[in-house]
């Protein structure tokens, strides 16, 4: 949003077809609980003397509830920002990757994960998907900006 405010327009890199996995923070919190419970079970097995040697990658758990292409997400953000009087139009535009460093990392790249191992432990996402939370996310971002809270990139 800060990029859109600074440039006075909502934009995405390329065709807006780059895909990212997404997840609600509450689903991430539940995933941590499932992983901790699983780790405690493994610890108990180790204390009982059973061999639990695993591959190093067994310690990686990906969280993903769904996927989105950046074009439609930016369109929804632009709509929400326009409705709040933050942009002069709800129109979006395609820009080259050099347009903005932060924007290039997000809508100019693809990042996909599958939470296969986590789901095997019984975890499932329960929260709304990204498209259903755009309005509340825009409002929360505005509050952060008013408080001068900036992301660390």
PDB file of C-alpha atoms in Angstrom:
ATOM      1  CA  UNK A   1       0.000   0.000   0.000  1.00  0.00           C
ATOM      2  CA  UNK A   2       2.800   2.396   0.823  1.00  0.00           C
ATOM      3  CA  UNK A   3       4.173   1.920  -2.718  1.00  0.00           C
ATOM      4  CA  UNK A   4       0.735   2.679  -4.163  1.00  0.00           C
ATOM      5  CA  UNK A   5       0.374   5.792  -1.993  1.00  0.00           C
ATOM      6  CA  UNK A   6       3.864   7.037  -2.834  1.00  0.00           C
ATOM      7  CA  UNK A   7       3.342   6.545  -6.572  1.00  0.00           C
ATOM      8  CA  UNK A   8      -0.335   7.619  -6.503  1.00  0.00           C
ATOM      9  CA  UNK A   9      -1.352   4.516  -8.451  1.00  0.00           C
ATOM     10  CA  UNK A  10      -1.886   0.799  -7.933  1.00  0.00           C
ATOM     11  CA  UNK A  11       0.418  -1.349 -10.029  1.00  0.00           C
ATOM     12  CA  UNK A  12       1.620  -4.902 -10.469  1.00  0.00           C
ATOM     13  CA  UNK A  13       4.672  -6.219 -12.272  1.00  0.00           C
ATOM     14  CA  UNK A  14       4.188  -7.701 -15.729  1.00  0.00           C
ATOM     15  CA  UNK A  15       0.850  -9.318 -16.485  1.00  0.00           C
ATOM     16  CA  UNK A  16      -0.103  -9.738 -12.826  1.00  0.00           C
ATOM     17  CA  UNK A  17       0.048 -13.504 -13.209  1.00  0.00           C
ATOM     18  CA  UNK A  18       2.856 -14.218 -10.751  1.00  0.00           C
ATOM     19  CA  UNK A  19       1.536 -16.490  -8.025  1.00  0.00           C
ATOM     20  CA  UNK A  20       2.145 -16.515  -4.288  1.00  0.00           C
ATOM     21  CA  UNK A  21       0.878 -18.850  -1.618  1.00  0.00           C
ATOM     22  CA  UNK A  22      -0.990 -17.130   1.172  1.00  0.00           C
ATOM     23  CA  UNK A  23      -2.179 -17.815   4.689  1.00  0.00           C
ATOM     24  CA  UNK A  24      -3.909 -15.954   7.494  1.00  0.00           C
ATOM     25  CA  UNK A  25      -1.763 -15.214  10.547  1.00  0.00           C
ATOM     26  CA  UNK A  26      -4.198 -17.105  12.821  1.00  0.00           C
ATOM     27  CA  UNK A  27      -3.694 -20.233  10.693  1.00  0.00           C
ATOM     28  CA  UNK A  28       0.079 -19.764  11.099  1.00  0.00           C
ATOM     29  CA  UNK A  29      -0.382 -19.602  14.875  1.00  0.00           C
ATOM     30  CA  UNK A  30      -2.383 -22.851  14.839  1.00  0.00           C
ATOM     31  CA  UNK A  31       0.328 -24.424  12.680  1.00  0.00           C
ATOM     32  CA  UNK A  32       2.942 -23.541  15.308  1.00  0.00           C
ATOM     33  CA  UNK A  33       0.840 -25.270  17.975  1.00  0.00           C
ATOM     34  CA  UNK A  34       0.561 -28.427  15.861  1.00  0.00           C
ATOM     35  CA  UNK A  35       4.328 -28.420  15.219  1.00  0.00           C
ATOM     36  CA  UNK A  36       5.158 -27.926  18.909  1.00  0.00           C
ATOM     37  CA  UNK A  37       2.815 -30.774  19.897  1.00  0.00           C
ATOM     38  CA  UNK A  38       4.478 -32.977  17.288  1.00  0.00           C
ATOM     39  CA  UNK A  39       7.971 -32.010  18.488  1.00  0.00           C
ATOM     40  CA  UNK A  40       7.044 -32.855  22.088  1.00  0.00           C
ATOM     41  CA  UNK A  41       5.844 -36.295  20.973  1.00  0.00           C
ATOM     42  CA  UNK A  42       9.169 -36.864  19.184  1.00  0.00           C
ATOM     43  CA  UNK A  43      11.047 -35.767  22.323  1.00  0.00           C
ATOM     44  CA  UNK A  44       9.148 -38.342  24.375  1.00  0.00           C
ATOM     45  CA  UNK A  45      10.006 -41.074  21.877  1.00  0.00           C
ATOM     46  CA  UNK A  46      13.683 -40.111  22.102  1.00  0.00           C
ATOM     47  CA  UNK A  47      13.603 -40.242  25.911  1.00  0.00           C
ATOM     48  CA  UNK A  48      12.170 -43.769  25.677  1.00  0.00           C
ATOM     49  CA  UNK A  49      15.303 -44.820  23.802  1.00  0.00           C
ATOM     50  CA  UNK A  50      13.818 -45.354  20.365  1.00  0.00           C
ATOM     51  CA  UNK A  51      15.803 -44.276  17.330  1.00  0.00           C
ATOM     52  CA  UNK A  52      14.187 -41.180  15.845  1.00  0.00           C
ATOM     53  CA  UNK A  53      16.973 -40.081  13.523  1.00  0.00           C
ATOM     54  CA  UNK A  54      15.393 -38.105  10.739  1.00  0.00           C
ATOM     55  CA  UNK A  55      16.435 -36.249   7.645  1.00  0.00           C
ATOM     56  CA  UNK A  56      17.393 -32.608   8.272  1.00  0.00           C
ATOM     57  CA  UNK A  57      14.504 -31.455   6.102  1.00  0.00           C
ATOM     58  CA  UNK A  58      12.060 -33.066   8.540  1.00  0.00           C
ATOM     59  CA  UNK A  59      12.324 -29.852  10.539  1.00  0.00           C
ATOM     60  CA  UNK A  60      10.755 -27.751   7.758  1.00  0.00           C
ATOM     61  CA  UNK A  61       7.011 -27.149   7.713  1.00  0.00           C
ATOM     62  CA  UNK A  62       5.441 -24.886   5.117  1.00  0.00           C
ATOM     63  CA  UNK A  63       2.177 -23.096   5.760  1.00  0.00           C
ATOM     64  CA  UNK A  64      -0.053 -22.349   2.831  1.00  0.00           C
ATOM     65  CA  UNK A  65      -3.817 -22.093   2.691  1.00  0.00           C
ATOM     66  CA  UNK A  66      -4.288 -20.974  -0.885  1.00  0.00           C
ATOM     67  CA  UNK A  67      -2.694 -19.168  -3.787  1.00  0.00           C
ATOM     68  CA  UNK A  68      -3.287 -15.864  -5.504  1.00  0.00           C
ATOM     69  CA  UNK A  69      -2.146 -14.132  -8.659  1.00  0.00           C
ATOM     70  CA  UNK A  70      -1.038 -10.578  -7.987  1.00  0.00           C
ATOM     71  CA  UNK A  71      -3.177  -8.869 -10.652  1.00  0.00           C
ATOM     72  CA  UNK A  72      -6.544  -9.612  -8.997  1.00  0.00           C
ATOM     73  CA  UNK A  73      -5.166  -8.857  -5.515  1.00  0.00           C
ATOM     74  CA  UNK A  74      -3.851  -5.465  -6.631  1.00  0.00           C
ATOM     75  CA  UNK A  75      -7.218  -4.760  -8.285  1.00  0.00           C
ATOM     76  CA  UNK A  76      -8.990  -5.403  -4.978  1.00  0.00           C
ATOM     77  CA  UNK A  77      -6.488  -3.297  -3.025  1.00  0.00           C
ATOM     78  CA  UNK A  78      -6.943  -0.463  -5.541  1.00  0.00           C
ATOM     79  CA  UNK A  79     -10.731  -0.706  -5.151  1.00  0.00           C
ATOM     80  CA  UNK A  80     -10.465  -0.523  -1.356  1.00  0.00           C
ATOM     81  CA  UNK A  81      -7.997   2.363  -1.468  1.00  0.00           C
ATOM     82  CA  UNK A  82     -10.135   4.269  -3.984  1.00  0.00           C
ATOM     83  CA  UNK A  83     -13.246   3.797  -1.812  1.00  0.00           C
ATOM     84  CA  UNK A  84     -11.327   5.322   1.108  1.00  0.00           C
ATOM     85  CA  UNK A  85     -10.207   8.292  -0.985  1.00  0.00           C
ATOM     86  CA  UNK A  86      -6.566   7.190  -1.018  1.00  0.00           C
ATOM     87  CA  UNK A  87      -6.277   6.872  -4.807  1.00  0.00           C
ATOM     88  CA  UNK A  88      -7.901   8.960  -7.553  1.00  0.00           C
ATOM     89  CA  UNK A  89      -8.924   5.844  -9.471  1.00  0.00           C
ATOM     90  CA  UNK A  90      -9.440   2.153  -8.828  1.00  0.00           C
ATOM     91  CA  UNK A  91      -7.643   1.356 -12.097  1.00  0.00           C
ATOM     92  CA  UNK A  92      -4.460  -0.694 -11.941  1.00  0.00           C
ATOM     93  CA  UNK A  93      -1.571  -0.830 -14.344  1.00  0.00           C
ATOM     94  CA  UNK A  94       1.214  -3.144 -15.382  1.00  0.00           C
ATOM     95  CA  UNK A  95       4.744  -1.898 -14.733  1.00  0.00           C
ATOM     96  CA  UNK A  96       8.228  -3.261 -15.482  1.00  0.00           C
ATOM     97  CA  UNK A  97      10.149  -4.998 -12.718  1.00  0.00           C
ATOM     98  CA  UNK A  98      12.451  -1.972 -12.346  1.00  0.00           C
ATOM     99  CA  UNK A  99       9.496   0.261 -11.345  1.00  0.00           C
ATOM    100  CA  UNK A 100       9.880  -0.296  -7.598  1.00  0.00           C
ATOM    101  CA  UNK A 101      12.153  -2.547  -5.519  1.00  0.00           C
ATOM    102  CA  UNK A 102       9.481  -3.635  -3.018  1.00  0.00           C
ATOM    103  CA  UNK A 103       6.854  -4.185  -5.701  1.00  0.00           C
ATOM    104  CA  UNK A 104       9.305  -6.262  -7.738  1.00  0.00           C
ATOM    105  CA  UNK A 105       9.828  -8.658  -4.808  1.00  0.00           C
ATOM    106  CA  UNK A 106       6.115  -9.154  -4.314  1.00  0.00           C
ATOM    107  CA  UNK A 107       4.171  -9.000  -7.556  1.00  0.00           C
ATOM    108  CA  UNK A 108       7.261  -9.541  -9.697  1.00  0.00           C
ATOM    109  CA  UNK A 109       8.039 -12.978  -8.323  1.00  0.00           C
ATOM    110  CA  UNK A 110       6.413 -16.335  -7.705  1.00  0.00           C
ATOM    111  CA  UNK A 111       6.535 -18.101  -4.354  1.00  0.00           C
ATOM    112  CA  UNK A 112       4.529 -21.292  -3.939  1.00  0.00           C
ATOM    113  CA  UNK A 113       4.469 -23.753  -1.083  1.00  0.00           C
ATOM    114  CA  UNK A 114       2.476 -26.831  -0.156  1.00  0.00           C
ATOM    115  CA  UNK A 115       1.767 -27.641   3.453  1.00  0.00           C
ATOM    116  CA  UNK A 116       1.747 -31.403   2.853  1.00  0.00           C
ATOM    117  CA  UNK A 117       3.759 -32.370   5.955  1.00  0.00           C
ATOM    118  CA  UNK A 118       1.787 -30.049   8.202  1.00  0.00           C
ATOM    119  CA  UNK A 119      -1.534 -31.346   6.899  1.00  0.00           C
ATOM    120  CA  UNK A 120      -0.320 -34.899   7.567  1.00  0.00           C
ATOM    121  CA  UNK A 121      -0.104 -33.878  11.249  1.00  0.00           C
ATOM    122  CA  UNK A 122      -3.793 -32.909  11.176  1.00  0.00           C
ATOM    123  CA  UNK A 123      -3.479 -29.166  10.554  1.00  0.00           C
ATOM    124  CA  UNK A 124      -5.922 -27.471   8.206  1.00  0.00           C
ATOM    125  CA  UNK A 125      -6.387 -23.751   7.528  1.00  0.00           C
ATOM    126  CA  UNK A 126      -9.646 -22.338   8.858  1.00  0.00           C
ATOM    127  CA  UNK A 127      -9.533 -18.583   8.234  1.00  0.00           C
ATOM    128  CA  UNK A 128     -10.807 -16.485   5.311  1.00  0.00           C
ATOM    129  CA  UNK A 129      -8.760 -16.298   2.135  1.00  0.00           C
ATOM    130  CA  UNK A 130      -6.793 -13.211   1.102  1.00  0.00           C
ATOM    131  CA  UNK A 131      -9.460 -11.856  -1.257  1.00  0.00           C
ATOM    132  CA  UNK A 132     -12.030 -11.863   1.561  1.00  0.00           C
ATOM    133  CA  UNK A 133      -9.852  -9.787   3.905  1.00  0.00           C
ATOM    134  CA  UNK A 134      -8.629  -6.999   1.600  1.00  0.00           C
ATOM    135  CA  UNK A 135     -10.822  -4.316   3.185  1.00  0.00           C
ATOM    136  CA  UNK A 136      -9.787  -5.122   6.754  1.00  0.00           C
ATOM    137  CA  UNK A 137      -6.148  -5.493   5.659  1.00  0.00           C
ATOM    138  CA  UNK A 138      -6.208  -2.051   4.014  1.00  0.00           C
ATOM    139  CA  UNK A 139      -7.703  -0.563   7.195  1.00  0.00           C
ATOM    140  CA  UNK A 140      -5.067  -2.282   9.369  1.00  0.00           C
ATOM    141  CA  UNK A 141      -2.287  -1.072   7.063  1.00  0.00           C
ATOM    142  CA  UNK A 142      -3.616   2.480   7.298  1.00  0.00           C
ATOM    143  CA  UNK A 143      -3.566   2.292  11.096  1.00  0.00           C
ATOM    144  CA  UNK A 144       0.025   1.053  11.014  1.00  0.00           C
ATOM    145  CA  UNK A 145       1.013   3.901   8.709  1.00  0.00           C
ATOM    146  CA  UNK A 146      -0.681   6.438  10.986  1.00  0.00           C
ATOM    147  CA  UNK A 147       1.365   5.027  13.879  1.00  0.00           C
ATOM    148  CA  UNK A 148       4.469   5.225  11.663  1.00  0.00           C
ATOM    149  CA  UNK A 149       5.026   1.470  11.937  1.00  0.00           C
ATOM    150  CA  UNK A 150       7.149   0.431   8.961  1.00  0.00           C
ATOM    151  CA  UNK A 151       8.035  -3.045   7.744  1.00  0.00           C
ATOM    152  CA  UNK A 152      11.702  -3.969   8.009  1.00  0.00           C
ATOM    153  CA  UNK A 153      12.828  -4.280   4.390  1.00  0.00           C
TER     154      UNK A 153
END
